PDB file of C-alpha atoms in Angstrom:
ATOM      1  CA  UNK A1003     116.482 -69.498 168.379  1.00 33.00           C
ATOM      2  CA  UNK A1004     114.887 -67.031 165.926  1.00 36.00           C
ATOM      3  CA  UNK A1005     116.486 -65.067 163.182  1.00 38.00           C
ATOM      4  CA  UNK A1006     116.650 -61.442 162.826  1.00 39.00           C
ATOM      5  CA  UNK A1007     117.897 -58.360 161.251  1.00 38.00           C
ATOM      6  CA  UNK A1008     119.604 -57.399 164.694  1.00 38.00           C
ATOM      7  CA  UNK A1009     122.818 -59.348 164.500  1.00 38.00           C
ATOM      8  CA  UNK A1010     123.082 -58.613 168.330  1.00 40.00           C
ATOM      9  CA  UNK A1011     120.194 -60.637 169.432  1.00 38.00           C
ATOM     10  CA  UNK A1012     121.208 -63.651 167.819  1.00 38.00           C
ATOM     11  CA  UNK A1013     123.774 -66.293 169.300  1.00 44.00           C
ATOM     12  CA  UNK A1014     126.227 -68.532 167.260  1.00 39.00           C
ATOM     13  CA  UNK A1015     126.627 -71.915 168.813  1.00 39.00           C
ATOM     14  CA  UNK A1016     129.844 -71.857 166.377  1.00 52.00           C
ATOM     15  CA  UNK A1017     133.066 -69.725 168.113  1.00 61.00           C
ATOM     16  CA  UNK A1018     135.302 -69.703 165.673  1.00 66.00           C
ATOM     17  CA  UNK A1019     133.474 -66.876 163.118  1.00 72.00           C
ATOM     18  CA  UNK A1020     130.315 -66.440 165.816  1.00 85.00           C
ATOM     19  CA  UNK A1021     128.070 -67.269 162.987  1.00 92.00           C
ATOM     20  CA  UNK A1022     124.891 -66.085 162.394  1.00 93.00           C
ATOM     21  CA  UNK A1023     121.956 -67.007 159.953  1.00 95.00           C
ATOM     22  CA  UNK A1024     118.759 -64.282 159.504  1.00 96.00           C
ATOM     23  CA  UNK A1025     116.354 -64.742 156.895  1.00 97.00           C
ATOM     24  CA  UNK A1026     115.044 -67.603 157.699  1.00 96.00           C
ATOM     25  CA  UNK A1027     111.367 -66.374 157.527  1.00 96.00           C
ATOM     26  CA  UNK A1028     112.153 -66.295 154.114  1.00 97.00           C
ATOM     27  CA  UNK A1029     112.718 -69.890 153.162  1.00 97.00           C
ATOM     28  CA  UNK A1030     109.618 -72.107 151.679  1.00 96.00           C
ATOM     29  CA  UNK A1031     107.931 -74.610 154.124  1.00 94.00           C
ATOM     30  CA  UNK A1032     108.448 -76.954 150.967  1.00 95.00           C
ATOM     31  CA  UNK A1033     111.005 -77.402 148.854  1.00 97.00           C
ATOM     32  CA  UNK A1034     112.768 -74.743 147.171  1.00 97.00           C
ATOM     33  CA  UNK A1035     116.354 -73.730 145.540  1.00 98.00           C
ATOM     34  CA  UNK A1036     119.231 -71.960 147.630  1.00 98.00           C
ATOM     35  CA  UNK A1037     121.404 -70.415 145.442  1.00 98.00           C
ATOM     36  CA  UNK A1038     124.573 -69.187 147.062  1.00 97.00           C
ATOM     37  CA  UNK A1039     127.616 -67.491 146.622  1.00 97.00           C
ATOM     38  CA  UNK A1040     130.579 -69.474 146.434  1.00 94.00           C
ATOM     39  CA  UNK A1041     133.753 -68.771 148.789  1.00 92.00           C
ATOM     40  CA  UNK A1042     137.222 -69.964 148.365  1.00 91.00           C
ATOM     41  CA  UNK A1043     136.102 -72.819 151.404  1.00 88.00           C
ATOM     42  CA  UNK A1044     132.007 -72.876 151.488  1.00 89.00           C
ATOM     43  CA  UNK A1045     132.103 -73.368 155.266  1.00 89.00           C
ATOM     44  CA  UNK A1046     129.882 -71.208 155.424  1.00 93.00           C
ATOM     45  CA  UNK A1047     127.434 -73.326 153.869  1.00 92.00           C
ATOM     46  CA  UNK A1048     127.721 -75.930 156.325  1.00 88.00           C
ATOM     47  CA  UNK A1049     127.219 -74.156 159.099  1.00 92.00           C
ATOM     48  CA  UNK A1050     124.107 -73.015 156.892  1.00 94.00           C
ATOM     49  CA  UNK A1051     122.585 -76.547 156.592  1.00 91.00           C
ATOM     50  CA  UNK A1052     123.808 -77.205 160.286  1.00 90.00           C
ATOM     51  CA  UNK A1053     121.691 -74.327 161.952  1.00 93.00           C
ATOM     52  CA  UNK A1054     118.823 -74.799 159.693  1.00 93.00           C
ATOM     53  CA  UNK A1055     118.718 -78.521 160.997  1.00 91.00           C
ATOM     54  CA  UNK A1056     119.423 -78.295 164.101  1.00 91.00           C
ATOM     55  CA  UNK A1057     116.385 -74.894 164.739  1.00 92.00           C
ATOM     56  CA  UNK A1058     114.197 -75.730 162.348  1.00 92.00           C
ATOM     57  CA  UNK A1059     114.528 -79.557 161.560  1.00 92.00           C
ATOM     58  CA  UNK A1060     114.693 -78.680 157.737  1.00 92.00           C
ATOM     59  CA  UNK A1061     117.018 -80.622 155.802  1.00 90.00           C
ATOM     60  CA  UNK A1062     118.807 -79.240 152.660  1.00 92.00           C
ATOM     61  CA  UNK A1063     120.781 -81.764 150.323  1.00 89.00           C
ATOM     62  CA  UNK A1064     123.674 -80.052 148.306  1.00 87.00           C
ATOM     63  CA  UNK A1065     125.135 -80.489 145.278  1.00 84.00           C
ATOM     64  CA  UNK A1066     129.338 -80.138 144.476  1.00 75.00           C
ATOM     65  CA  UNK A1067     131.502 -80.467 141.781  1.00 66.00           C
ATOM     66  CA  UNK A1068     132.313 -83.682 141.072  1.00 61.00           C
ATOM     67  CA  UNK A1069     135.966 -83.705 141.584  1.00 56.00           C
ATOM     68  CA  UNK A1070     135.324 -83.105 144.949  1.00 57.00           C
ATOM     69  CA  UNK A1071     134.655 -86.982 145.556  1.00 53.00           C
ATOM     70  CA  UNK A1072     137.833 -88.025 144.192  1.00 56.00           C
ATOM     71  CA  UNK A1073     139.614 -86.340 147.213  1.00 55.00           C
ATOM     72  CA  UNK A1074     141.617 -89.553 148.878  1.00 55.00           C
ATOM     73  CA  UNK A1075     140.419 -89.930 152.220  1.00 54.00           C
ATOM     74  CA  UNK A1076     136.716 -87.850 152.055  1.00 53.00           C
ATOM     75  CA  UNK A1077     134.654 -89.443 149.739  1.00 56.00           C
ATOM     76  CA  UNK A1078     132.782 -91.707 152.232  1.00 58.00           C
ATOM     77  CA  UNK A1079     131.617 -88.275 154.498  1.00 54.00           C
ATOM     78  CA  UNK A1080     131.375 -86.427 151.826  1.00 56.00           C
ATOM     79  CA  UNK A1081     128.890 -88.949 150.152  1.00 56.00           C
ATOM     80  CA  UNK A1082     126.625 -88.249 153.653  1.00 54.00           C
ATOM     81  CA  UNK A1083     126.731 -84.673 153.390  1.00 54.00           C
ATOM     82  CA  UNK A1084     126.476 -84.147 149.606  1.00 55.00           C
ATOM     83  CA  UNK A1085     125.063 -85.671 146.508  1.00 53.00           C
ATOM     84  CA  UNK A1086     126.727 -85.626 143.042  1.00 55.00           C
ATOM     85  CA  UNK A1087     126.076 -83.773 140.128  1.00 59.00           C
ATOM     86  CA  UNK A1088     123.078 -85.449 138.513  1.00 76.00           C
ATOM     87  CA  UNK A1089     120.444 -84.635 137.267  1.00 83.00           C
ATOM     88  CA  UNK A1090     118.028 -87.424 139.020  1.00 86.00           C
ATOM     89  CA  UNK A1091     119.597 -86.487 142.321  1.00 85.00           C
ATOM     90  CA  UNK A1092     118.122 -83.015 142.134  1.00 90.00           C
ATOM     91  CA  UNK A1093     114.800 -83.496 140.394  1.00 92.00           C
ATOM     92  CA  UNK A1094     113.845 -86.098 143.341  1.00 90.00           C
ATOM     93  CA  UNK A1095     115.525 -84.003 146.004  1.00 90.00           C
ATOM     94  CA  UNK A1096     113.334 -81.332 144.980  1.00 94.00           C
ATOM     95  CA  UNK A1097     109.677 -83.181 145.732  1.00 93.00           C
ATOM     96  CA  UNK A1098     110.440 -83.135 149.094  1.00 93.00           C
ATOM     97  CA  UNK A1099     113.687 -80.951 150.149  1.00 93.00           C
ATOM     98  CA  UNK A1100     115.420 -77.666 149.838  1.00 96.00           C
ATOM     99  CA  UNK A1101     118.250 -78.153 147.616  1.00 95.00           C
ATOM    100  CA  UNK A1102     121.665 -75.906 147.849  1.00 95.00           C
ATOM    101  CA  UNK A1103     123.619 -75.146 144.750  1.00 95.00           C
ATOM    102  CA  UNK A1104     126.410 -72.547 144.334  1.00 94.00           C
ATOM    103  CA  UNK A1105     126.161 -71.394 140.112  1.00 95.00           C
ATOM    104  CA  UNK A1106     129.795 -70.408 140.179  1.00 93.00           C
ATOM    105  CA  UNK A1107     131.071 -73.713 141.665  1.00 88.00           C
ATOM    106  CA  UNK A1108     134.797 -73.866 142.008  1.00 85.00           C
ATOM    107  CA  UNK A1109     135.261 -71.200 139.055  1.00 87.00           C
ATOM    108  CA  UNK A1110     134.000 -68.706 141.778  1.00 91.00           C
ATOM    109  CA  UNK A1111     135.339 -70.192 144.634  1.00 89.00           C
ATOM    110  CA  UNK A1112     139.096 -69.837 142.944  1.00 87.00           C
ATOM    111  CA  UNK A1113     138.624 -67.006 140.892  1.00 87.00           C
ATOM    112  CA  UNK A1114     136.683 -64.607 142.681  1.00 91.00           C
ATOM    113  CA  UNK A1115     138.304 -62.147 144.975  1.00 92.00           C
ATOM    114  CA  UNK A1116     137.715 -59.528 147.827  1.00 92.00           C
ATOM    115  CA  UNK A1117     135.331 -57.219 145.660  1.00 95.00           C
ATOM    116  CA  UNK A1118     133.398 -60.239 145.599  1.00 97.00           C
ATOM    117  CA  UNK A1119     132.075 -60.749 141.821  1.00 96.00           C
ATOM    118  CA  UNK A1120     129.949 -63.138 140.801  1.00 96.00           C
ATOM    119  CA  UNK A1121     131.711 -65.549 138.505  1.00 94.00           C
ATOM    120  CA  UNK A1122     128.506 -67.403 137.070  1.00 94.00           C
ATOM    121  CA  UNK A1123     129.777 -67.462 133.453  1.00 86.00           C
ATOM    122  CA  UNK A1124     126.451 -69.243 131.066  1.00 89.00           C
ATOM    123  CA  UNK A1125     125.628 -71.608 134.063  1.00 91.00           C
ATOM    124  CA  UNK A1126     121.267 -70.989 133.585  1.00 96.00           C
ATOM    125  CA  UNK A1127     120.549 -75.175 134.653  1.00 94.00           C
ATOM    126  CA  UNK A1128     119.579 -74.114 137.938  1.00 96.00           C
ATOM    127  CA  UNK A1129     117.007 -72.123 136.793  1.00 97.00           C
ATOM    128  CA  UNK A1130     116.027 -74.492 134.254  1.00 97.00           C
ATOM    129  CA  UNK A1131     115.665 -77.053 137.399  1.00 96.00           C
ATOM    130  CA  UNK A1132     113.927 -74.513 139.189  1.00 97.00           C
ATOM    131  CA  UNK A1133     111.389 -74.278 136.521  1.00 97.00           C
ATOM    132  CA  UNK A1134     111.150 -77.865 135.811  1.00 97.00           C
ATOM    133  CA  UNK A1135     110.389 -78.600 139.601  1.00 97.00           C
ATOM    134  CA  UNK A1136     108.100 -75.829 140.137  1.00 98.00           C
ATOM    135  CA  UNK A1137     109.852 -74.504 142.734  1.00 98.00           C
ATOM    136  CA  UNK A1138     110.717 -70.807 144.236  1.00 98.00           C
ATOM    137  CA  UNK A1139     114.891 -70.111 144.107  1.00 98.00           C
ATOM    138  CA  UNK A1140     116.424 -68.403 147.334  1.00 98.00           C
ATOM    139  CA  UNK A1141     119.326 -66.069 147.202  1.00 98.00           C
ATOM    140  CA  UNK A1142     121.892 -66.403 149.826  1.00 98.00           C
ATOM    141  CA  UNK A1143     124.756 -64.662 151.100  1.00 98.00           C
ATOM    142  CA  UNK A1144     127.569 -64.779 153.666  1.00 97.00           C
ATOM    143  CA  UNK A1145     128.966 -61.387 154.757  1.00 97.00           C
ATOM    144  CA  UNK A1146     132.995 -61.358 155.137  1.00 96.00           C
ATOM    145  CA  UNK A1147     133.381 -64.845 153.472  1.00 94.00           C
ATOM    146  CA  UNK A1148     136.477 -63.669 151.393  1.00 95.00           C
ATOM    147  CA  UNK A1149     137.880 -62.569 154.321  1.00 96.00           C
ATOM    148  CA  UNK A1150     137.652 -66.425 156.156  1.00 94.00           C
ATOM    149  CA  UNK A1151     139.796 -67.571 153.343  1.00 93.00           C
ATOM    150  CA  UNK A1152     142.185 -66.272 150.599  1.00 92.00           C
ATOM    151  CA  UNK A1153     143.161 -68.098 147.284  1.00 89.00           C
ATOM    152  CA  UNK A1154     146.834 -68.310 146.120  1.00 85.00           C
ATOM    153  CA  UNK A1155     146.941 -68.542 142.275  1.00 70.00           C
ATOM    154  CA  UNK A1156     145.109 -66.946 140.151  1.00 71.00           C
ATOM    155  CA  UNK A1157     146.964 -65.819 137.084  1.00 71.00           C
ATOM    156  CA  UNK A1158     146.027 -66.706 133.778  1.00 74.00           C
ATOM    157  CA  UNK A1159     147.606 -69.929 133.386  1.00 72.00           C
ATOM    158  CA  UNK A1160     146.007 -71.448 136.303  1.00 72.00           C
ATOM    159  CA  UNK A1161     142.564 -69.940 134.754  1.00 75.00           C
ATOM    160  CA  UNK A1162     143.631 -71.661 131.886  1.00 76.00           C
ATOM    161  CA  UNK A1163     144.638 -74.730 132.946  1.00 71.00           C
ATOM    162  CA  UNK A1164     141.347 -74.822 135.120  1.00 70.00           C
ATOM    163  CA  UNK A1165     138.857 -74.919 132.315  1.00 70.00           C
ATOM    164  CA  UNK A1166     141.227 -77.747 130.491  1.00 74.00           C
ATOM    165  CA  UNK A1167     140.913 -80.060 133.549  1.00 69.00           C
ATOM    166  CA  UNK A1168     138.200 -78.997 135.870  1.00 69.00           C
ATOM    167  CA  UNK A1169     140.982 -79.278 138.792  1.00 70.00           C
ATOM    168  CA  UNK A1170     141.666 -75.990 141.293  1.00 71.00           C
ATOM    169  CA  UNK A1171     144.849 -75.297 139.947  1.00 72.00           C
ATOM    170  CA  UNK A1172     145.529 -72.827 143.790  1.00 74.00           C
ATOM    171  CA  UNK A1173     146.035 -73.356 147.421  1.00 82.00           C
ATOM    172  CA  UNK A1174     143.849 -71.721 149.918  1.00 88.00           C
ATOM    173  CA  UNK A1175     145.077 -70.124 153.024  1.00 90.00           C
ATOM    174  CA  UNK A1176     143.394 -68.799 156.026  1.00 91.00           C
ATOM    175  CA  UNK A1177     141.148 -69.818 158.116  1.00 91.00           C
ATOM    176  CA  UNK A1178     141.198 -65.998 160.144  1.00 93.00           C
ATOM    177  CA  UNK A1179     138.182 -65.858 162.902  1.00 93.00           C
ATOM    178  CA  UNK A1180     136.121 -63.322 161.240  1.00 94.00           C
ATOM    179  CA  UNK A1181     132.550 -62.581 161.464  1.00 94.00           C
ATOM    180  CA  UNK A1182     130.433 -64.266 159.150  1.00 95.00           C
ATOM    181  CA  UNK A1183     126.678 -63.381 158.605  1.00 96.00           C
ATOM    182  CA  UNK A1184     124.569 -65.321 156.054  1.00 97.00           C
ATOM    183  CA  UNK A1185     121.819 -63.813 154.748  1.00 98.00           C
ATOM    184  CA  UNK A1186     119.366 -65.349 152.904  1.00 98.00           C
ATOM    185  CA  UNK A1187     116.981 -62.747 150.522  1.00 98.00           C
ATOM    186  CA  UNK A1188     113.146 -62.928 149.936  1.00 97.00           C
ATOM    187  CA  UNK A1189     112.314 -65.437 147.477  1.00 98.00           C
ATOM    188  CA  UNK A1190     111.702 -65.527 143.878  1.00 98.00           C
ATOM    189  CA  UNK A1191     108.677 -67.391 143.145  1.00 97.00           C
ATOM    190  CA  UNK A1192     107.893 -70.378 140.337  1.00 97.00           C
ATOM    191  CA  UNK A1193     106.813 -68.404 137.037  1.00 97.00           C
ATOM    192  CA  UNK A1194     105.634 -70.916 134.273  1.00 94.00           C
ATOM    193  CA  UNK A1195     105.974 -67.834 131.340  1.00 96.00           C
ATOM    194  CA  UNK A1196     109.866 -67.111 131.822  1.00 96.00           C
ATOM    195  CA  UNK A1197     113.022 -68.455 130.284  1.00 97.00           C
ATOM    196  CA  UNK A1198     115.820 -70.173 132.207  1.00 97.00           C
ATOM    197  CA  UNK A1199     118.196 -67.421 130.912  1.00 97.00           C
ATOM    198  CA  UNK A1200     115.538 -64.937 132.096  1.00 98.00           C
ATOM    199  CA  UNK A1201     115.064 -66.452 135.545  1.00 98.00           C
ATOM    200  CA  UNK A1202     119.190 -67.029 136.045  1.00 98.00           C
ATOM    201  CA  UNK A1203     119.316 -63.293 135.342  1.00 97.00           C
ATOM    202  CA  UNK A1204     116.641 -62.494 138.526  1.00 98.00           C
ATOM    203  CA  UNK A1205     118.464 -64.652 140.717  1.00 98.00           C
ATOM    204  CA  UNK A1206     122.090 -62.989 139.656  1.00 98.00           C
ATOM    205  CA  UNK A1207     120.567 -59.863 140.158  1.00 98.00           C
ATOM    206  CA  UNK A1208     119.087 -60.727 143.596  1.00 98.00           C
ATOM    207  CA  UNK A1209     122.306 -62.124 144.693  1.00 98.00           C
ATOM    208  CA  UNK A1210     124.100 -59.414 143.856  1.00 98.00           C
ATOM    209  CA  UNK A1211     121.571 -57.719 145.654  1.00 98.00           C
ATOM    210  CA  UNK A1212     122.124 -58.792 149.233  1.00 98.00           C
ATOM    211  CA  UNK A1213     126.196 -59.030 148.295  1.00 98.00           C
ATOM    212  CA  UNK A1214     125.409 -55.272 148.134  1.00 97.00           C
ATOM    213  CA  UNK A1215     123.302 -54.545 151.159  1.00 97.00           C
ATOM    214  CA  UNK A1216     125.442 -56.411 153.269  1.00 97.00           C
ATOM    215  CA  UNK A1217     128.962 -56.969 152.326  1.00 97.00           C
ATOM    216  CA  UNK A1218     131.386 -53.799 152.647  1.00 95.00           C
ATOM    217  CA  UNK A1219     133.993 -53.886 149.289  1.00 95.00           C
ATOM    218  CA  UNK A1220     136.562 -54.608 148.714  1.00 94.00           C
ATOM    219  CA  UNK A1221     136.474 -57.186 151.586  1.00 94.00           C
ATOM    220  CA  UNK A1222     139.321 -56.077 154.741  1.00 94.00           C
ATOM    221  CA  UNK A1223     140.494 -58.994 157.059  1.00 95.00           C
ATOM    222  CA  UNK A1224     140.774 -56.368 159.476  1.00 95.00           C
ATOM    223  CA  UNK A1225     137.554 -55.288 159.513  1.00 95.00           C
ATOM    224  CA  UNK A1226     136.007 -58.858 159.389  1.00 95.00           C
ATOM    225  CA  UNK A1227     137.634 -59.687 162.499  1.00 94.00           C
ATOM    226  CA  UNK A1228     137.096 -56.094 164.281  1.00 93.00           C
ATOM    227  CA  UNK A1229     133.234 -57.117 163.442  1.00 92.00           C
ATOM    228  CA  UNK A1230     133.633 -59.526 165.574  1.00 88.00           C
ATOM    229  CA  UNK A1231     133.079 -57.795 168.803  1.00 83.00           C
ATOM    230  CA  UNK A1232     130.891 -54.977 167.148  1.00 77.00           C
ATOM    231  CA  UNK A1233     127.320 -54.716 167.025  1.00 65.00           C
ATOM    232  CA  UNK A1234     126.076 -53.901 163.255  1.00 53.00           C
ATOM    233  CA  UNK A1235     125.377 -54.410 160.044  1.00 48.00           C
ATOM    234  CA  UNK A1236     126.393 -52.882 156.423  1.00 53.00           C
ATOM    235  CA  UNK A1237     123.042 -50.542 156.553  1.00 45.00           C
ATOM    236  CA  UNK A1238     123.380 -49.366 159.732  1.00 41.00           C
TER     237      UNK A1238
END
């Protein structure tokens, strides 16, 4: 199956949000950096590494948060599907792979909402890694992913009490049927003369970039699902 601008011409294999992946064109035949934004439930993202698999036979290792592994009950599949934060992991997953990491981890997960900011804070270690390995960073984007799941709990005290434990201090809800597209942008190649803070800057700016282009704001369930059984995109 090939990817495409027309979201018509392109079949999910997945029902439930009739997902849809274009841009592949754009991704290295090498390794490379996906950075992506970060929903309240990255399903998205799995159905990204999924489809790229199963159509092009390209495998991309991921990296979480760590507390994710201390859920009772998911460590062992999550140890197949993801790797843990260090920084080994990713420097030898890079010689070979594409590597997916989300800059606004949980933080943006929890604490962004429908108007979909990017909640990066001073995260630059991706681009530091990028530069280190040599290799080109990939924006990516999924269209209504706000909309797939909400967050409960997000006052100030559960901000708080998030950056003193590094535990998601909210319940997520959902799980609505809406259209999800994932985009992912041209990429932004290996340049030996700029800074990590410079380089985290392009990619922020890129990713806000196709969060523009493609994602109507502030997000509407209503629309998501409508979407659904329409054939467009933001531009048109």
């Amino acid at each position: 199956m090939a990817s495409g601008r027309d979201g018509c011409d392109y079949r999910s294999s997945h029902y439930h949000t009739s997902y849809e992946l274009h841009g592949i064109e754009n991704l290295p035949e090498g390794p490379g950096l996906v950075i992506y934004y970060h929903g309240a439930i990255p399903l998205d993202y799995l159905f990204f590494i999924a489809r790229l698999y199963v159509t092009q036979r390209k495998i991309c290792c991921s990296v979480v948060d760590r507390f994710v592994f201390k859920i009772p009950g998911f460590r062992r599949l999550l140890e197949k599907l993801f790797m843990n934060c260090t920084k080994e992991d990713c420097y030898s997953a890079l010689k070979t792979y594409l590597l997916g990491v989300a800059p606004g981890g949980t933080r943006e997960g929890l604490y962004s909402n429908s108007d979909y900011p990017i909640v990066w804070a001073k995260r630059i270690g991706f681009a530091q890694l990028a530069i280190d390995t040599k290799v080109p960073i990939i924006p990516m984007f999924t269209e209504n992913h706000r909309e797939g799941y909400k967050v409960i709990g997000q006052s100030g005290l559960q901000k708080m009490m998030y950056e003193k434990f590094r535990l998601p201090f909210a319940s997520v809800y959902g799980g609505f049927p809406v259209k999800w597209r994932t985009y992912l942008g041209e990429p932004i190649p290996y340049d030996p003369n700029i800074t990590a803070e410079e380089l985290a800057k392009k990619a922020r700016i890129a990713l806000e970039a196709l969060r523009d282009k493609h994602q109507k704001r502030p997000g509407s369930i209503g629309r998501a699902l409508l979407e659904r059984f329409q054939c467009h995109t933001k531009e048109e």
